[in-house]
Amino acid sequence: MTKGSINVSVENIFPLIKKFLYSDHEIFLRELISNGTDATLKLKHLASIGESKSEYGTPKIEVKIDKEGKKLHVIDQGLGMTAEEVEKYINQVAFSGAEEFLDKYKDSAKDSGIIGHFGLGFYSAFMVAEKVEIITKSHTDAPAAHWTCDGSPEFTLEASDRTERGTEIILHIAEDSTEFLEESRISALLQKYNKFMPIPIKFGTKEINDPEHEPATITDKDGKETKEPQRKITVDNIVNNPNPAWTKQPTDLEDKDYKDFYHELYPMQFEEPLFNIHLNVDYPFNLTGILYFPKLGQDMQMQKDKIQLYQNQVYVTDNVEGIVPEFLTMLRGVIDSPDIPLNVSRSYLQADGAVKKISSYITRKVADKLKSLFNNNREDFEAKWNDIKIVIEYGMLSEEKFFEKANDFALYPTVDGKFYTYDELFNKIKANQTDKDGKLVILYASNEDAQHAYIESAKAKNYEVLLLDSPIVSHLIQKLESTKENISFARVDGDHIDNLIKKDENAISKLSEEQKTALDTLLKEVIPSEKFMIQLEAMDSEASPFIITQPEFMRRMKEMQATGGGGMNMFGNMPEMYNLVVNTNSKLVGEILETKTKPKQERLINQSLDLARLSQGLLKGEELTKFIKRSYEMIK
């Protein structure tokens, strides 16, 4: 038996490891199973090239709880180690990493993101164990070895009578970590971190129906038939799927396979995803994965079920910010890349060059897939538009390269249910909706019901009206106006239709200049100037007498501020201001001017104003009650 002291300058390193890593101590199981997986895959490779005398077979990793003995066992059937390899890899290599770790982090707070980075995977066991044993038999003819350490720098290394190839790690669980002797806790950790590990993981056994037993039919003395009980057999309880969909080629998968895997990832999701994007690249970095578009509608909130990041089928995190472009974090699915460090801090991740390339690749791949879906089945793409537009519009705002590519598939729906790409829309409306200054005016509505009258006025002139109702539409149209040449967007209720798209012809007013001045004075005496800017307009005599609009710029700035347009508080603090467009050619307006008594004039003005406010949803509470009462009085 060999006794020795681990070559480390810091006395009793294990409490320090525990102190620094305690916030994430559950990852010890992930680390130990990952080590066992690596040992098994290395053996597979050596066996395939004839470098190992050992038969690879069908190895698995087993996790066992000994509650009475307060022990947790992790057993693999992989490469195993000789005593010399234990000395090298456990006593020397890991501790050179440990010293580097302590030197780097001795003055910092807890950081759960450094174990894998410093080669400390095995030593994470000491976060939960007061003593750790390794019993290991190499795939070579070398005798087995037994290593023991109780958390001090001293260890023992002796021969073992183990005959089976592989490694067993025995954790003597510490008093403050007895939760890891509970079956439910270990089962939950295996589901979280090891659900898709490439080697089968056994955790206990389970009973299943015997597939080779067909229950016989028994007939009693009265001729009544019954089936004998189904015979049960006990089998290993394998807790993982070693061959998840993302590890396969897209040509080997059907639509049902992708949907089944989606529900395997998210068992509580009952809705089907709209479509998926299979990622598969091996240059200039390795990355595989599947991203799913769920039904999003208008919801911009972060999803409960997020994209999961794996490294070689080992779960790392579902905080994929920095790896996945922000606009795609609303999607679901899996990304697996060996080029992303297994357990790294946020700052390291964001500064990593490979990570930035991965983010750029994912953006391009998603854009290419969307273009392909649009080209291959436009009708289906249009049907799904309302459920995916938030992601696409957000991407157009936040990623310049995606904005450029989206010109081929981003859609602009109309209130009549038609869908145009930007180029199609431009060509459709340029003849009719270009104003007298040569600027193309794109009309849109955000609420078909609330803006119905304004939409009808626009359609009466054969103008196309888009329906743009997502929460970030103000940001999007601002981006389009600054990118596309000589265009502007105008919401249909932003002004009278003739003012939204000004043509050369000027309507003639029925009122003289003197009458207009008198009308303006009268209106300003009755209508509060802090709420309404009055503008007299000569319009069609059949048009509404009073029309309330809100200046496009002011309303848009307020909307942008409400959905995260920083630096625009000045608009948010301003009171709501509206334009009151008064049609000087309306018969009612003429009657108001000619009415002899002041009270009647005021009553007609207030009633007309309230009707205009009602059409815009601005009449509420006590004012609405008074309006209804006044209207009944007028009917009498």
XYZ file of C-alpha atoms in Angstrom:
636
model
C 0.000 0.000 0.000
C 1.219 3.495 -0.839
C 0.617 6.428 1.413
C 1.370 9.935 0.352
C 0.616 13.597 0.558
C -0.932 15.358 -2.402
C 1.508 17.898 -3.777
C -0.336 21.110 -3.025
C 0.888 24.191 -1.246
C -2.458 25.167 0.233
C -3.237 23.237 3.417
C -6.534 21.347 3.279
C -7.736 22.422 -0.154
C -11.068 20.626 0.031
C -12.916 23.011 2.355
C -11.767 25.798 0.020
C -13.166 24.002 -3.010
C -16.400 23.510 -1.101
C -16.517 27.149 -0.054
C -15.957 28.489 -3.553
C -18.214 26.071 -5.379
C -20.924 25.430 -2.833
C -23.571 27.474 -4.644
C -23.566 24.872 -7.396
C -22.673 21.734 -5.443
C -25.264 19.551 -7.182
C -23.136 19.471 -10.338
C -20.784 16.916 -8.732
C -22.969 14.123 -10.141
C -22.868 15.591 -13.628
C -19.060 15.802 -13.416
C -18.596 12.222 -12.216
C -20.956 10.792 -14.834
C -19.242 12.906 -17.517
C -15.887 11.426 -16.478
C -17.354 7.916 -16.660
C -18.777 8.682 -20.103
C -15.413 9.974 -21.337
C -13.696 6.813 -20.066
C -16.270 4.653 -21.869
C -16.044 6.552 -25.170
C -12.230 6.445 -25.048
C -12.406 2.685 -24.646
C -14.774 2.483 -27.621
C -12.280 4.382 -29.747
C -9.300 2.244 -28.639
C -11.274 -0.951 -29.263
C -12.253 0.262 -32.750
C -8.602 0.809 -33.760
C -7.329 -2.375 -32.086
C -5.468 -0.600 -29.278
C -7.352 -2.349 -26.476
C -7.370 -6.026 -25.598
C -10.712 -5.583 -23.887
C -14.047 -6.210 -25.635
C -16.118 -3.029 -25.674
C -19.469 -4.846 -25.339
C -22.520 -2.843 -24.264
C -21.232 -0.806 -21.320
C -23.376 1.375 -19.070
C -22.904 3.706 -16.142
C -24.649 2.843 -12.884
C -25.611 5.146 -10.033
C -26.439 3.430 -6.722
C -27.547 4.754 -3.343
C -26.587 3.009 -0.095
C -28.730 4.968 2.336
C -27.790 2.958 5.427
C -24.077 3.185 4.674
C -24.489 6.875 3.658
C -22.745 6.168 0.374
C -23.339 7.057 -3.252
C -21.726 4.896 -5.949
C -20.974 5.910 -9.554
C -19.763 2.915 -11.566
C -18.614 2.829 -15.179
C -17.349 0.039 -17.447
C -14.919 2.239 -19.325
C -11.154 2.457 -19.756
C -10.237 2.176 -16.071
C -6.881 3.266 -14.621
C -3.665 1.654 -13.441
C -2.169 2.677 -10.101
C 0.330 4.840 -12.002
C -2.492 6.582 -13.868
C -4.344 7.227 -10.601
C -1.155 8.775 -9.221
C -0.795 10.965 -12.307
C -4.372 12.026 -13.069
C -5.859 12.169 -9.576
C -2.925 13.265 -7.420
C -0.968 15.484 -9.807
C -2.892 16.830 -12.795
C -6.072 17.731 -10.955
C -4.202 19.532 -8.233
C -2.138 21.605 -10.582
C -5.528 22.777 -11.832
C -6.706 23.265 -8.263
C -3.814 25.544 -7.415
C -4.451 27.591 -10.567
C -8.090 27.836 -9.548
C -7.273 29.031 -6.023
C -4.761 31.540 -7.306
C -7.337 32.969 -9.690
C -10.337 32.966 -7.369
C -8.936 33.400 -3.863
C -10.057 37.045 -3.671
C -13.390 36.672 -5.493
C -16.847 35.663 -4.403
C -18.405 32.285 -5.136
C -18.181 31.280 -8.764
C -19.972 28.152 -9.801
C -18.535 28.237 -13.291
C -14.989 26.951 -13.018
C -14.886 23.248 -12.248
C -14.707 21.860 -15.770
C -12.548 24.760 -16.890
C -9.757 23.851 -14.440
C -9.944 20.052 -14.682
C -11.453 19.783 -11.226
C -14.380 17.599 -12.282
C -13.484 14.660 -10.038
C -12.730 16.842 -7.019
C -16.214 18.349 -7.111
C -17.101 15.118 -5.229
C -15.613 16.692 -2.088
C -18.328 19.347 -2.139
C -20.746 16.690 -0.867
C -18.524 13.889 0.500
C -16.313 13.668 3.584
C -14.388 10.756 2.063
C -14.026 9.508 -1.520
C -12.820 6.131 -2.769
C -11.803 5.131 -6.291
C -11.685 1.408 -7.147
C -10.487 1.004 -10.726
C -9.335 -1.747 -13.106
C -7.584 -0.791 -16.327
C -8.505 -2.341 -19.714
C -4.893 -3.551 -19.758
C -3.511 -6.501 -17.747
C -2.402 -4.203 -14.906
C -3.801 -4.989 -11.443
C -6.689 -2.987 -10.019
C -6.058 -0.038 -7.701
C -7.890 1.408 -4.682
C -7.453 5.117 -3.841
C -8.880 6.725 -0.685
C -8.855 10.319 0.505
C -10.736 11.868 3.438
C -10.566 15.491 2.346
C -7.115 16.179 3.747
C -3.961 16.299 1.601
C -3.174 12.682 2.661
C -4.289 9.732 0.517
C -3.774 5.972 0.373
C -3.268 3.960 -2.811
C -3.269 0.154 -2.632
C -3.989 -2.886 -4.760
C -7.594 -4.033 -5.193
C -9.116 -7.419 -6.004
C -11.552 -5.874 -8.525
C -11.649 -7.975 -11.695
C -14.177 -6.062 -13.801
C -12.876 -3.385 -16.136
C -13.890 0.171 -15.256
C -14.056 2.524 -12.300
C -16.237 2.737 -9.209
C -16.296 5.999 -7.270
C -17.710 5.772 -3.760
C -18.784 8.996 -2.053
C -19.199 8.900 1.717
C -21.809 11.623 1.893
C -21.197 14.419 4.414
C -23.775 15.267 7.095
C -24.700 18.556 5.409
C -25.365 16.825 2.072
C -27.609 13.888 2.990
C -30.164 15.136 0.408
C -27.993 13.255 -2.112
C -28.949 9.965 -0.474
C -32.577 10.547 -1.481
C -33.725 8.660 -4.564
C -35.959 11.528 -5.708
C -33.074 14.038 -5.535
C -30.681 11.863 -7.533
C -33.402 10.996 -10.030
C -34.116 14.707 -10.567
C -30.415 15.445 -11.106
C -30.070 12.632 -13.626
C -33.062 14.013 -15.513
C -31.652 17.533 -15.427
C -28.028 16.914 -16.408
C -27.802 13.449 -17.925
C -31.054 12.976 -19.812
C -29.266 12.640 -23.158
C -25.834 11.301 -22.220
C -24.392 9.044 -24.947
C -23.879 6.030 -22.629
C -26.886 4.307 -20.978
C -27.239 5.273 -17.301
C -28.771 2.759 -14.908
C -30.479 3.942 -11.736
C -32.168 1.020 -10.030
C -34.540 -1.408 -11.687
C -38.156 -1.430 -12.803
C -40.840 -3.962 -13.636
C -42.229 -4.220 -17.155
C -44.531 -6.620 -18.968
C -42.628 -9.627 -20.253
C -42.527 -9.072 -24.044
C -42.095 -12.829 -24.631
C -45.118 -13.773 -22.580
C -48.559 -13.766 -24.192
C -51.170 -14.273 -21.427
C -53.155 -17.432 -22.082
C -56.953 -17.438 -22.209
C -58.488 -19.578 -19.427
C -62.008 -21.005 -19.713
C -63.734 -21.935 -16.422
C -66.329 -24.723 -15.955
C -69.161 -22.312 -16.886
C -67.491 -21.455 -20.182
C -66.478 -17.976 -19.078
C -63.176 -16.827 -20.590
C -60.558 -14.842 -18.677
C -56.924 -13.980 -19.382
C -54.201 -15.057 -17.040
C -52.220 -12.214 -15.393
C -49.523 -10.550 -17.454
C -46.123 -11.835 -16.404
C -43.719 -9.144 -15.222
C -39.929 -9.088 -15.509
C -37.387 -6.865 -13.767
C -35.070 -4.834 -16.011
C -32.482 -2.109 -15.565
C -34.026 1.331 -15.188
C -32.206 3.303 -17.893
C -32.892 6.973 -17.208
C -31.473 8.558 -20.361
C -31.879 8.554 -24.126
C -28.334 7.996 -25.481
C -29.342 8.801 -29.077
C -31.404 12.025 -29.038
C -32.724 13.458 -32.296
C -30.114 16.204 -32.612
C -27.292 13.614 -32.836
C -28.847 12.114 -35.978
C -28.794 13.295 -39.569
C -31.835 15.306 -40.741
C -32.314 12.761 -43.553
C -32.868 10.056 -40.917
C -35.674 11.956 -39.178
C -39.303 12.522 -40.079
C -41.679 15.227 -38.903
C -43.036 12.881 -36.214
C -39.515 12.281 -34.846
C -38.969 16.020 -34.406
C -42.320 16.452 -32.654
C -41.718 13.430 -30.382
C -38.339 14.854 -29.391
C -39.937 18.256 -28.658
C -42.261 16.584 -26.151
C -39.342 14.604 -24.723
C -37.550 17.910 -24.090
C -40.643 19.609 -22.706
C -43.015 17.011 -21.249
C -45.449 19.697 -20.035
C -45.861 21.286 -23.479
C -49.031 19.985 -25.078
C -49.103 22.265 -28.120
C -47.191 21.195 -31.203
C -44.333 23.425 -32.414
C -44.930 25.239 -35.709
C -41.700 24.037 -37.336
C -38.094 23.241 -36.496
C -34.593 24.120 -37.678
C -31.946 21.380 -37.550
C -28.457 22.786 -36.976
C -25.463 20.744 -38.137
C -22.039 22.276 -38.730
C -18.473 20.994 -38.329
C -16.477 23.978 -39.608
C -15.169 26.415 -38.397
C -16.587 24.972 -35.153
C -18.667 21.980 -34.135
C -22.327 22.543 -33.436
C -25.463 20.459 -33.654
C -28.959 21.084 -32.407
C -32.640 21.544 -33.130
C -34.526 24.808 -32.635
C -38.320 24.885 -32.513
C -40.682 27.785 -33.229
C -43.492 27.582 -30.661
C -46.755 29.500 -31.070
C -45.909 32.927 -29.700
C -48.696 35.266 -30.820
C -48.131 38.709 -29.294
C -46.230 37.349 -26.280
C -42.754 38.822 -25.864
C -42.226 37.429 -22.375
C -39.335 35.052 -21.792
C -40.410 31.453 -22.105
C -40.488 29.124 -19.116
C -39.227 26.325 -21.372
C -35.997 27.683 -22.809
C -33.342 26.533 -25.254
C -31.037 24.041 -23.539
C -27.272 24.136 -24.025
C -25.306 20.855 -24.025
C -21.656 19.947 -24.409
C -21.243 16.470 -25.902
C -24.766 15.578 -24.696
C -24.050 16.857 -21.161
C -26.527 19.490 -20.016
C -24.841 22.801 -19.175
C -27.507 25.503 -18.835
C -30.683 27.007 -20.235
C -29.200 30.488 -19.919
C -28.032 30.728 -23.535
C -27.676 34.500 -23.688
C -24.562 35.308 -25.691
C -24.585 31.982 -27.535
C -28.007 32.362 -29.124
C -28.891 35.818 -30.528
C -31.289 37.557 -28.169
C -34.226 37.531 -30.582
C -34.045 33.729 -30.818
C -34.176 33.157 -27.050
C -37.965 33.066 -27.518
C -37.535 29.756 -29.349
C -37.115 26.324 -27.756
C -34.850 23.375 -28.410
C -31.261 22.189 -27.965
C -27.798 23.388 -28.944
C -24.812 21.096 -28.454
C -21.239 22.237 -29.035
C -17.962 20.824 -27.710
C -16.437 24.237 -28.477
C -18.329 25.892 -25.625
C -16.535 25.391 -22.266
C -18.582 23.032 -20.102
C -18.832 25.232 -17.059
C -17.778 28.814 -17.553
C -18.618 32.148 -16.026
C -20.840 34.604 -17.905
C -17.966 37.036 -18.556
C -15.809 34.273 -20.016
C -18.644 33.110 -22.239
C -19.371 36.558 -23.651
C -15.708 37.169 -24.467
C -15.166 33.804 -26.136
C -14.470 34.064 -29.880
C -16.025 30.700 -30.752
C -19.236 31.704 -28.992
C -19.588 34.847 -31.131
C -19.115 32.814 -34.311
C -21.729 30.333 -33.133
C -24.230 33.140 -32.515
C -23.622 34.529 -36.009
C -24.002 31.077 -37.573
C -27.301 30.419 -35.805
C -28.676 33.755 -37.035
C -27.765 32.910 -40.624
C -29.100 29.362 -40.408
C -32.451 30.516 -39.015
C -32.789 33.166 -41.736
C -32.006 30.604 -44.461
C -34.564 28.165 -43.031
C -37.282 30.838 -42.896
C -36.590 31.811 -46.496
C -36.787 28.145 -47.522
C -40.106 27.635 -45.694
C -41.504 30.763 -47.333
C -40.403 29.730 -50.823
C -41.519 26.109 -50.512
C -44.973 26.700 -49.065
C -45.941 30.357 -48.932
C -49.560 29.624 -48.030
C -48.499 27.673 -44.918
C -45.965 30.367 -43.992
C -48.662 33.054 -44.223
C -50.993 30.967 -42.040
C -48.307 30.803 -39.333
C -47.225 34.444 -39.629
C -49.086 35.761 -36.583
C -47.448 33.108 -34.397
C -43.889 33.777 -35.549
C -43.840 37.475 -36.455
C -42.649 38.613 -32.997
C -39.399 36.641 -33.390
C -38.824 37.845 -36.955
C -39.644 41.494 -36.230
C -37.449 41.477 -33.123
C -34.639 39.938 -35.174
C -35.023 42.618 -37.848
C -34.589 45.259 -35.143
C -31.680 43.704 -33.282
C -29.533 41.917 -35.892
C -28.465 43.829 -39.012
C -27.603 40.717 -41.032
C -30.948 39.171 -40.185
C -32.696 42.410 -41.215
C -31.097 42.194 -44.651
C -32.050 38.552 -45.143
C -35.580 39.095 -43.804
C -36.413 41.233 -46.838
C -37.071 37.925 -48.627
C -39.581 36.498 -46.147
C -40.846 39.163 -43.707
C -44.534 39.726 -44.418
C -46.745 42.791 -44.272
C -50.393 41.715 -43.912
C -53.289 43.965 -44.881
C -56.631 44.450 -43.154
C -58.120 42.431 -46.045
C -56.023 39.363 -45.218
C -53.497 39.725 -48.047
C -49.762 39.256 -47.396
C -46.973 41.135 -49.146
C -43.200 41.113 -48.906
C -41.788 44.632 -48.757
C -40.872 44.661 -52.461
C -44.324 43.360 -53.434
C -45.987 46.018 -51.290
C -43.820 48.774 -52.728
C -44.691 47.827 -56.305
C -48.397 47.428 -55.456
C -48.926 50.876 -53.889
C -46.297 53.181 -55.395
C -48.607 54.526 -58.155
C -51.557 55.315 -55.874
C -49.946 56.116 -52.511
C -47.123 58.453 -53.506
C -47.823 61.979 -52.290
C -47.284 65.276 -54.139
C -43.680 65.450 -52.863
C -42.813 62.031 -54.303
C -42.783 60.212 -50.966
C -44.435 56.797 -50.676
C -46.867 56.709 -47.750
C -47.543 53.274 -46.273
C -50.804 53.268 -44.326
C -51.336 50.901 -41.439
C -53.825 50.104 -38.690
C -52.994 48.648 -35.310
C -56.570 47.767 -34.306
C -59.143 46.935 -36.969
C -62.166 47.533 -34.733
C -61.022 50.753 -33.067
C -59.817 52.263 -36.354
C -62.602 50.906 -38.576
C -63.927 54.298 -39.771
C -60.444 55.479 -40.720
C -59.702 52.215 -42.548
C -62.916 52.607 -44.562
C -61.947 56.183 -45.531
C -58.609 54.911 -46.825
C -60.157 51.984 -48.690
C -62.642 54.352 -50.344
C -59.635 55.832 -52.136
C -58.353 52.355 -53.061
C -55.447 52.642 -50.628
C -53.948 49.490 -49.120
C -53.978 49.467 -45.316
C -51.562 47.152 -43.499
C -52.477 45.508 -40.206
C -49.413 45.932 -37.993
C -50.386 45.065 -34.451
C -47.335 43.588 -32.718
C -46.056 45.362 -29.575
C -42.818 46.447 -31.285
C -44.355 47.792 -34.495
C -43.376 51.414 -33.716
C -39.716 50.393 -33.450
C -39.951 48.359 -36.646
C -41.467 51.104 -38.815
C -38.882 53.558 -37.474
C -36.182 51.120 -38.607
C -37.787 50.682 -42.044
C -38.149 54.443 -42.551
C -34.460 54.966 -41.761
C -33.379 52.089 -44.026
C -35.659 52.250 -47.056
C -35.558 55.262 -49.346
C -38.203 57.992 -49.463
C -40.993 56.263 -47.547
C -43.000 57.001 -44.439
C -45.503 55.010 -42.410
C -48.721 56.642 -41.241
C -51.358 55.085 -39.027
C -54.785 55.557 -40.562
C -56.106 57.478 -37.560
C -53.108 59.845 -37.548
C -54.946 62.483 -39.607
C -57.692 62.917 -42.163
C -56.942 60.629 -45.096
C -56.349 63.561 -47.486
C -53.694 64.871 -45.121
C -52.007 61.500 -44.704
C -51.384 61.250 -48.452
C -51.411 64.800 -49.771
C -52.142 65.120 -53.468
C -51.975 68.251 -55.637
C -55.677 68.989 -55.695
C -56.977 71.261 -52.914
C -60.597 70.996 -51.841
C -62.568 74.257 -51.791
C -64.140 75.295 -48.490
C -67.797 76.357 -48.381
C -66.924 78.847 -45.643
C -65.396 82.239 -46.252
C -62.215 83.290 -44.447
C -64.332 85.452 -42.134
C -66.636 82.502 -41.306
C -63.608 80.246 -40.665
C -62.176 82.771 -38.210
C -65.523 82.982 -36.395
C -65.793 79.180 -36.271
C -62.244 78.814 -34.964
C -62.926 81.343 -32.182
C -66.182 79.627 -31.228
C -64.617 76.173 -31.084
C -61.689 77.343 -28.969
C -64.096 78.871 -26.430
C -65.799 75.486 -25.894
C -63.093 72.862 -26.520
C -60.212 72.546 -23.983
C -56.975 73.677 -25.644
C -54.800 71.502 -23.346
C -56.317 68.364 -24.915
C -57.127 69.275 -28.533
C -55.375 71.156 -31.343
C -58.130 72.409 -33.663
C -57.516 72.365 -37.414
C -60.122 73.409 -39.958
C -60.064 71.337 -43.139
C -62.137 71.514 -46.335
C -63.136 67.891 -46.894
C -65.850 65.952 -48.655
C -69.260 67.112 -47.421
C -70.176 63.500 -46.579
C -67.124 63.053 -44.349
C -67.535 63.249 -40.556
C -67.945 66.764 -39.110
C -65.401 66.167 -36.330
C -62.478 63.703 -36.586
C -60.007 63.092 -33.765
C -56.471 62.100 -34.727
C -53.221 61.802 -32.834
C -49.977 63.174 -34.309
C -47.984 60.228 -35.702
C -44.628 61.304 -34.265
C -45.872 61.901 -30.716
C -47.915 58.698 -30.548
C -45.105 56.616 -32.023
C -42.525 57.949 -29.561
C -44.833 57.120 -26.659
C -45.356 53.585 -27.994
C -41.620 53.063 -28.480
C -40.943 54.202 -24.942
C -43.586 51.798 -23.606
C -41.795 48.864 -25.281
C -38.246 49.690 -24.316
C -37.229 52.702 -26.394
C -34.698 54.136 -23.985
C -34.069 57.864 -23.616
C -37.605 58.936 -24.519
C -39.063 59.695 -21.087
C -39.804 63.235 -22.241
C -42.565 61.822 -24.444
C -43.919 59.540 -21.759
C -44.329 62.471 -19.370
C -46.190 64.645 -21.844
C -50.004 64.768 -21.599
C -52.094 63.068 -24.266
C -52.658 65.575 -27.101
C -55.007 65.044 -30.024
C -55.818 66.881 -33.235
C -59.463 67.760 -33.782
C -60.029 67.991 -37.526
C -63.207 70.011 -38.230
C -64.735 69.558 -41.685
C -65.702 73.045 -42.895
C -67.803 71.504 -45.677
C -69.971 69.485 -43.303
C -73.619 70.505 -43.116
C -73.582 70.144 -39.307
C -70.558 72.444 -38.939
C -72.360 75.066 -41.038
C -75.411 74.763 -38.764
C -73.280 75.196 -35.634
C -71.922 78.432 -37.061
C -75.387 79.730 -37.991
C -77.089 78.801 -34.690
C -78.154 81.996 -32.922
C -78.057 80.971 -29.246
C -74.782 80.323 -27.458
C -76.061 77.419 -25.276
C -77.292 75.528 -28.344
C -73.993 76.112 -30.138
C -72.092 74.738 -27.148
C -74.440 71.718 -26.915
C -73.937 70.863 -30.615
C -70.143 71.273 -30.347
C -69.912 69.112 -27.204
C -72.164 66.433 -28.686
C -70.133 66.327 -31.921
C -66.864 66.250 -29.994
C -68.099 63.424 -27.771
C -69.199 61.415 -30.810
C -65.675 61.798 -32.244
C -64.146 60.829 -28.882
C -66.494 57.832 -28.685
C -65.296 56.595 -32.085
C -61.702 56.668 -30.786
C -62.485 54.981 -27.455
C -61.647 58.185 -25.581
C -65.009 58.676 -23.893
C -65.096 56.880 -20.561
C -66.409 56.974 -16.988
C -68.475 59.958 -15.909
C -68.125 61.705 -19.281
C -69.566 58.674 -21.081
C -72.474 58.514 -18.602
C -73.266 62.210 -19.182
C -73.027 61.768 -22.945
C -75.522 58.888 -22.942
C -77.934 60.839 -20.708
C -77.612 63.933 -22.936
C -78.178 61.849 -26.075
C -81.441 60.415 -24.677
C -82.624 63.952 -23.837
C -81.960 65.026 -27.443
C -83.974 62.078 -28.788
C -86.955 63.167 -26.657
